[in-house]
CSV table of C-alpha atoms in Angstrom, one decimal:
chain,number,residue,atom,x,y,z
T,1,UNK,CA,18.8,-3.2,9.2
T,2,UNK,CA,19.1,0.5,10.6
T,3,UNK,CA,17.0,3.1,9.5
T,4,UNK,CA,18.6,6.1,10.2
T,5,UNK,CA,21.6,7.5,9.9
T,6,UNK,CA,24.7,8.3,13.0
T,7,UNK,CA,23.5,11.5,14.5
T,8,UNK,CA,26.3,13.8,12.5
T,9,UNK,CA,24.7,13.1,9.2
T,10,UNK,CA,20.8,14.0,10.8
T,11,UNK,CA,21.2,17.4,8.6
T,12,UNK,CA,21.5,15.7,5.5
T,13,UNK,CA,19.3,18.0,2.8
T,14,UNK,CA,15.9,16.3,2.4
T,15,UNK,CA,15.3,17.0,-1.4
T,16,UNK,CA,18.7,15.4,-2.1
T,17,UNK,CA,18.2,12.2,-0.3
T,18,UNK,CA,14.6,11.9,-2.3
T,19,UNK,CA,16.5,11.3,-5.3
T,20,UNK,CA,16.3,7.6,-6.3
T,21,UNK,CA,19.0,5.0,-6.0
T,22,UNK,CA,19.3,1.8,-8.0
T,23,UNK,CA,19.5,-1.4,-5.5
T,24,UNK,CA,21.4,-4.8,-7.1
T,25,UNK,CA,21.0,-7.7,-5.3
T,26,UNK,CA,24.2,-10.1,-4.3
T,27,UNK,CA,24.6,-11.1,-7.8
T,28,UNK,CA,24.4,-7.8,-9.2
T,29,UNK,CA,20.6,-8.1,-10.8
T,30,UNK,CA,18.5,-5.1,-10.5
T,31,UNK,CA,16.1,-5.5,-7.8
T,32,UNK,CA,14.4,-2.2,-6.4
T,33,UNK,CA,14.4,1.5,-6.8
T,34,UNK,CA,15.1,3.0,-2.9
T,35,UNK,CA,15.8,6.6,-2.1
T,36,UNK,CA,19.6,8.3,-1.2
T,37,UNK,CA,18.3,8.3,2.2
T,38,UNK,CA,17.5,4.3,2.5
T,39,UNK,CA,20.4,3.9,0.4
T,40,UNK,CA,22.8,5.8,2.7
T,41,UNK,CA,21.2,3.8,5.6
T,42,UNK,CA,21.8,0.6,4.0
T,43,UNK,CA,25.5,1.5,3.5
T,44,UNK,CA,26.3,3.1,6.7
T,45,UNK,CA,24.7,-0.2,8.5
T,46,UNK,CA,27.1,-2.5,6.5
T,47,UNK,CA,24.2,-4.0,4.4
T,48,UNK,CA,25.4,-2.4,1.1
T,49,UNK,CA,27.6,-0.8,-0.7
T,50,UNK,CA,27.8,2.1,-2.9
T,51,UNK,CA,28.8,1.0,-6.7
T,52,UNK,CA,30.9,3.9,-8.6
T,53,UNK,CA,30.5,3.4,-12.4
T,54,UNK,CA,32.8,5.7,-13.3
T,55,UNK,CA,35.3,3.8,-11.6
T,56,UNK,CA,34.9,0.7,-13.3
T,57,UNK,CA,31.8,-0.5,-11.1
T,58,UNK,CA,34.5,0.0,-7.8
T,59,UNK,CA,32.5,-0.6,-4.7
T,60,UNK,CA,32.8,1.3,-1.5
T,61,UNK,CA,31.6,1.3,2.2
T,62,UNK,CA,30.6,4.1,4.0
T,63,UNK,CA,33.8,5.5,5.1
T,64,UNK,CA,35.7,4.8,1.5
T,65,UNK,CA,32.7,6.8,-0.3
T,66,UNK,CA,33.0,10.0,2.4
T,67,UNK,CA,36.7,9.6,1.9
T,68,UNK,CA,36.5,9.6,-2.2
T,69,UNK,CA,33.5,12.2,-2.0
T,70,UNK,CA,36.3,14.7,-1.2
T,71,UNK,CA,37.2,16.7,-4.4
T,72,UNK,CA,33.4,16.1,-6.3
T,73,UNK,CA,31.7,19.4,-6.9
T,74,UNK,CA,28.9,20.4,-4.4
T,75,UNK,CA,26.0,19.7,-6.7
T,76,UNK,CA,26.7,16.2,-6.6
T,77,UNK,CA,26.6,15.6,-2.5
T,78,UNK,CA,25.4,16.6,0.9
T,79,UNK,CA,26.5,18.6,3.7
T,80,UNK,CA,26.6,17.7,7.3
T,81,UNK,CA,28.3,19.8,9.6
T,82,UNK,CA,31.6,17.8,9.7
T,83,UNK,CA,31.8,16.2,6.4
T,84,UNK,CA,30.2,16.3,2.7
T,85,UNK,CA,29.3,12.8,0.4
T,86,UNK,CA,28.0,12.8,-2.5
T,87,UNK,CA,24.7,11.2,-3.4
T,88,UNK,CA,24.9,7.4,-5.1
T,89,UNK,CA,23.3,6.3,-8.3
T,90,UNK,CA,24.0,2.3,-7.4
T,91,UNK,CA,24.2,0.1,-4.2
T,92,UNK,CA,24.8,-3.1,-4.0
T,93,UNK,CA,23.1,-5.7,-1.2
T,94,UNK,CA,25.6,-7.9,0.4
T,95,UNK,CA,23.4,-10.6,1.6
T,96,UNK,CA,20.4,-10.8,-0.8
T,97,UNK,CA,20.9,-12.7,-3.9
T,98,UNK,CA,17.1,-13.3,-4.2
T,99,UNK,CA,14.8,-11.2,-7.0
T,100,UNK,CA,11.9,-10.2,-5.6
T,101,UNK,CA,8.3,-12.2,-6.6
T,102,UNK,CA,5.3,-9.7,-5.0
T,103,UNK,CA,1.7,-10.0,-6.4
T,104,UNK,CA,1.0,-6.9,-8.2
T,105,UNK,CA,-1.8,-4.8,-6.5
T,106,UNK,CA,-5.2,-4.8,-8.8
T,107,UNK,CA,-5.3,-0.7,-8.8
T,108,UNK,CA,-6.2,2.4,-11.2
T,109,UNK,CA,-2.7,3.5,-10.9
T,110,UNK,CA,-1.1,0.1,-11.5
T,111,UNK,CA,-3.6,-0.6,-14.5
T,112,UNK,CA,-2.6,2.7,-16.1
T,113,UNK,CA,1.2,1.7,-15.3
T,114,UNK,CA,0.5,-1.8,-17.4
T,115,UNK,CA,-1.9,0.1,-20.1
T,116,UNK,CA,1.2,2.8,-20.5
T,117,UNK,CA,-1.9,5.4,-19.5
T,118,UNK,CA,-2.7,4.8,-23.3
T,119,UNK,CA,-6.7,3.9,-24.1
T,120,UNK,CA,-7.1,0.8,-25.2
T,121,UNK,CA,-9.2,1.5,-27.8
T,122,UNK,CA,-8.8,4.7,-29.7
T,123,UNK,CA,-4.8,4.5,-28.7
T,124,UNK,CA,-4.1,7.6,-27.6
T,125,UNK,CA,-1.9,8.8,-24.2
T,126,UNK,CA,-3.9,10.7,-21.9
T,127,UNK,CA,-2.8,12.1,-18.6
T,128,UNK,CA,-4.3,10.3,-15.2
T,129,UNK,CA,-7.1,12.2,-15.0
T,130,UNK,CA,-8.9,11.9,-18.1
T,131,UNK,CA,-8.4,8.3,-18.3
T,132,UNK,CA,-11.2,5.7,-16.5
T,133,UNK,CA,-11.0,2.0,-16.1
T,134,UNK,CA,-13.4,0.2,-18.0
T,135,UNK,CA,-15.1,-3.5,-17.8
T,136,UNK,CA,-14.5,-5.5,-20.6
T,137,UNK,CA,-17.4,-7.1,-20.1
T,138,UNK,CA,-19.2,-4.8,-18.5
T,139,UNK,CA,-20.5,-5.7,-14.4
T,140,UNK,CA,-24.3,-5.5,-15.8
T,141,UNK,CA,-23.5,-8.1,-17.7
T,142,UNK,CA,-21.5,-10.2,-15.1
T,143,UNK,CA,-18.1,-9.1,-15.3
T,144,UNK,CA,-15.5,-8.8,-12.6
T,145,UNK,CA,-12.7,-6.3,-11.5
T,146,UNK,CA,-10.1,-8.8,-12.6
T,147,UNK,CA,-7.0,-8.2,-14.4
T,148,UNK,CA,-8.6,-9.6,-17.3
T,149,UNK,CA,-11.5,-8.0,-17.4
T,150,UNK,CA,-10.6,-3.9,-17.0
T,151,UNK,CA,-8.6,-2.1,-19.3
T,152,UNK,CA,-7.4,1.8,-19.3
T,153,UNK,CA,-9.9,3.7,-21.3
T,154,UNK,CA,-10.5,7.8,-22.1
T,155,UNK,CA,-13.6,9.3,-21.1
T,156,UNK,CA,-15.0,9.6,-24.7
T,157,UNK,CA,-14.4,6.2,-25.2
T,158,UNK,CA,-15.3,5.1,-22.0
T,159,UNK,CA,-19.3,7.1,-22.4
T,160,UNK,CA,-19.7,5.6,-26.6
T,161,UNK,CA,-18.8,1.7,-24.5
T,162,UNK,CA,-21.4,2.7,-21.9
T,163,UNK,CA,-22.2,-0.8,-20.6
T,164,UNK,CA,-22.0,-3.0,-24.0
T,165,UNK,CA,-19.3,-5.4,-24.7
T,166,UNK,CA,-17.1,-4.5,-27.0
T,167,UNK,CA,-18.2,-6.1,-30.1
T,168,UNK,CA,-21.5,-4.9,-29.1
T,169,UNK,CA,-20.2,-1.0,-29.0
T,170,UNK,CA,-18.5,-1.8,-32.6
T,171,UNK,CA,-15.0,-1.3,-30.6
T,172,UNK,CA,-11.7,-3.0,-30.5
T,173,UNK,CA,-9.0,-3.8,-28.1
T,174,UNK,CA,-5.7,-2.5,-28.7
T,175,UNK,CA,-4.1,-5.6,-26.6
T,176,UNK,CA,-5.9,-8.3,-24.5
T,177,UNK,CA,-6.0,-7.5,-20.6
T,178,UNK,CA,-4.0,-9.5,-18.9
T,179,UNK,CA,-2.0,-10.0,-15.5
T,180,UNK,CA,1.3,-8.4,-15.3
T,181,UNK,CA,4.7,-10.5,-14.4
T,182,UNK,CA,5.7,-9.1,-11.2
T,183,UNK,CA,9.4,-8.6,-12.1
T,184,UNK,CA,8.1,-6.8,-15.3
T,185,UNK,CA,5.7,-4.4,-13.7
T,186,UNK,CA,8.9,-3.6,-11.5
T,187,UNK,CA,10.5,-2.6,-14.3
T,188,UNK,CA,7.6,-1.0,-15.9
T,189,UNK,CA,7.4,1.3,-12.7
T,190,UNK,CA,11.2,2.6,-13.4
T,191,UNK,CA,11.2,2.9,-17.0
T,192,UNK,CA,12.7,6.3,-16.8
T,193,UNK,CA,16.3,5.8,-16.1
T,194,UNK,CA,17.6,9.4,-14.4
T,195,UNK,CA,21.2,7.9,-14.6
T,196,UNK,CA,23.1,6.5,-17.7
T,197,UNK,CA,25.2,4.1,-15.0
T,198,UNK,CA,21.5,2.5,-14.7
T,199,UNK,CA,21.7,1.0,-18.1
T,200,UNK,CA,24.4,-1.5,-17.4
T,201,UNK,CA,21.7,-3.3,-15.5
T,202,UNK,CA,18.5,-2.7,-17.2
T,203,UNK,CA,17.3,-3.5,-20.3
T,204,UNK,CA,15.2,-0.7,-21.8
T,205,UNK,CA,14.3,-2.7,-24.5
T,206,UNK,CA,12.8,-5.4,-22.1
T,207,UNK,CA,10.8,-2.9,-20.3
T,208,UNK,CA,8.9,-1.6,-23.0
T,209,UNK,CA,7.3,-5.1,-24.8
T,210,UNK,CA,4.0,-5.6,-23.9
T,211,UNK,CA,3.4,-7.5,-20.6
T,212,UNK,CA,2.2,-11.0,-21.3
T,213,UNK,CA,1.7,-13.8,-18.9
């Protein structure tokens, strides 16, 4: 696949090509979350194309979307010095008809993703930096940095647990740590849909039951 784009669209504004792009697989299931700029790439190499849903879910390859970005109001695209496009919210792979199965990553951000940055045991939301990750049981006491074993937990809560279990501490689990599904931790990760053409494909709903095994 290319990564870059013909040299006339090389000017294309950085911030705009940042903004995130849904990416369906062959069989229209939503797979990944890629920037306008891999998404552009993708569709000027042949490997996608762009999905309009205000057009009923039309499709369009790179020279049908320049020629229907015409008339839409500058907000909406990107210059380059002979032509402007406007910036997808949907592509569509023409090959790849797989979903994706990757082994989620055992780290603090990605146990705050699956705890929804919410201590497990007084319940309250807490920005990154005053939450910590404690041990279930705690490593003194033989515990492991498994999924199973850490939870996301506030700093107060974190000091009263010190390095007691937690029916030893007189504290309860909100939930039982456990391993997320790797399609629902890729969902958990783009819970916040920036485009209502989005919802067609995800379900919100889904996204926000606790992750199970």
């Amino acid at each position: 696949m290319l990564t870059t784009f013909d040299p006339r669209v090389t000017d294309l504004m950085n911030t705009t090509l940042d903004s995130s792009v849904l990416v369906l697989n062959r069989l229209w299931q939503a797979v990944n979350v890629c920037s306008a700029r891999r998404a552009f790439s993708l569709v000027y190499s042949g490997d996608a194309h762009i999905v309009d849903a205000a057009q009923g879910y039309q499709t369009f390859n790179f020279q049908e979307w320049q020629d229907a970005s015409a008339g839409a109001d500058l907000e909406e695209c990107v210059n380059t010095i002979s032509f402007k496009v406007r910036i997808p919210q949907i592509i569509v792979l023409m090959l790849f008809d797989r979903l994706p199965k990757k082994e989620v990553k055992l780290t603090r951000q990605n146990v705050f993703l699956r705890d929804g940055f919410t201590c497990q045991y007084c319940g309250n939301k807490f920005d990154r930096k005053d939450l910590n990750i404690d041990h279930v049981l705690p490593r003194s006491q033989g515990g492991k940095t498994t999924w199973d074993n850490i939870a996301c937990s506030c700093i107060p809560c974190n000091t009263r647990k010190g390095c007691k279990t937690p029916e030893q501490a007189k504290m309860h689990l909100i939930k039982e740590p456990k391993k997320p599904k790797p399609r629902t931790f890729l969902h958990l990760q783009v819970s916040h849909i920036p485009h209502e053409s989005w919802k067609t494909f995800l379900d919100v709903a889904y996204w926000n039951v606790e992750l199970s095994d």
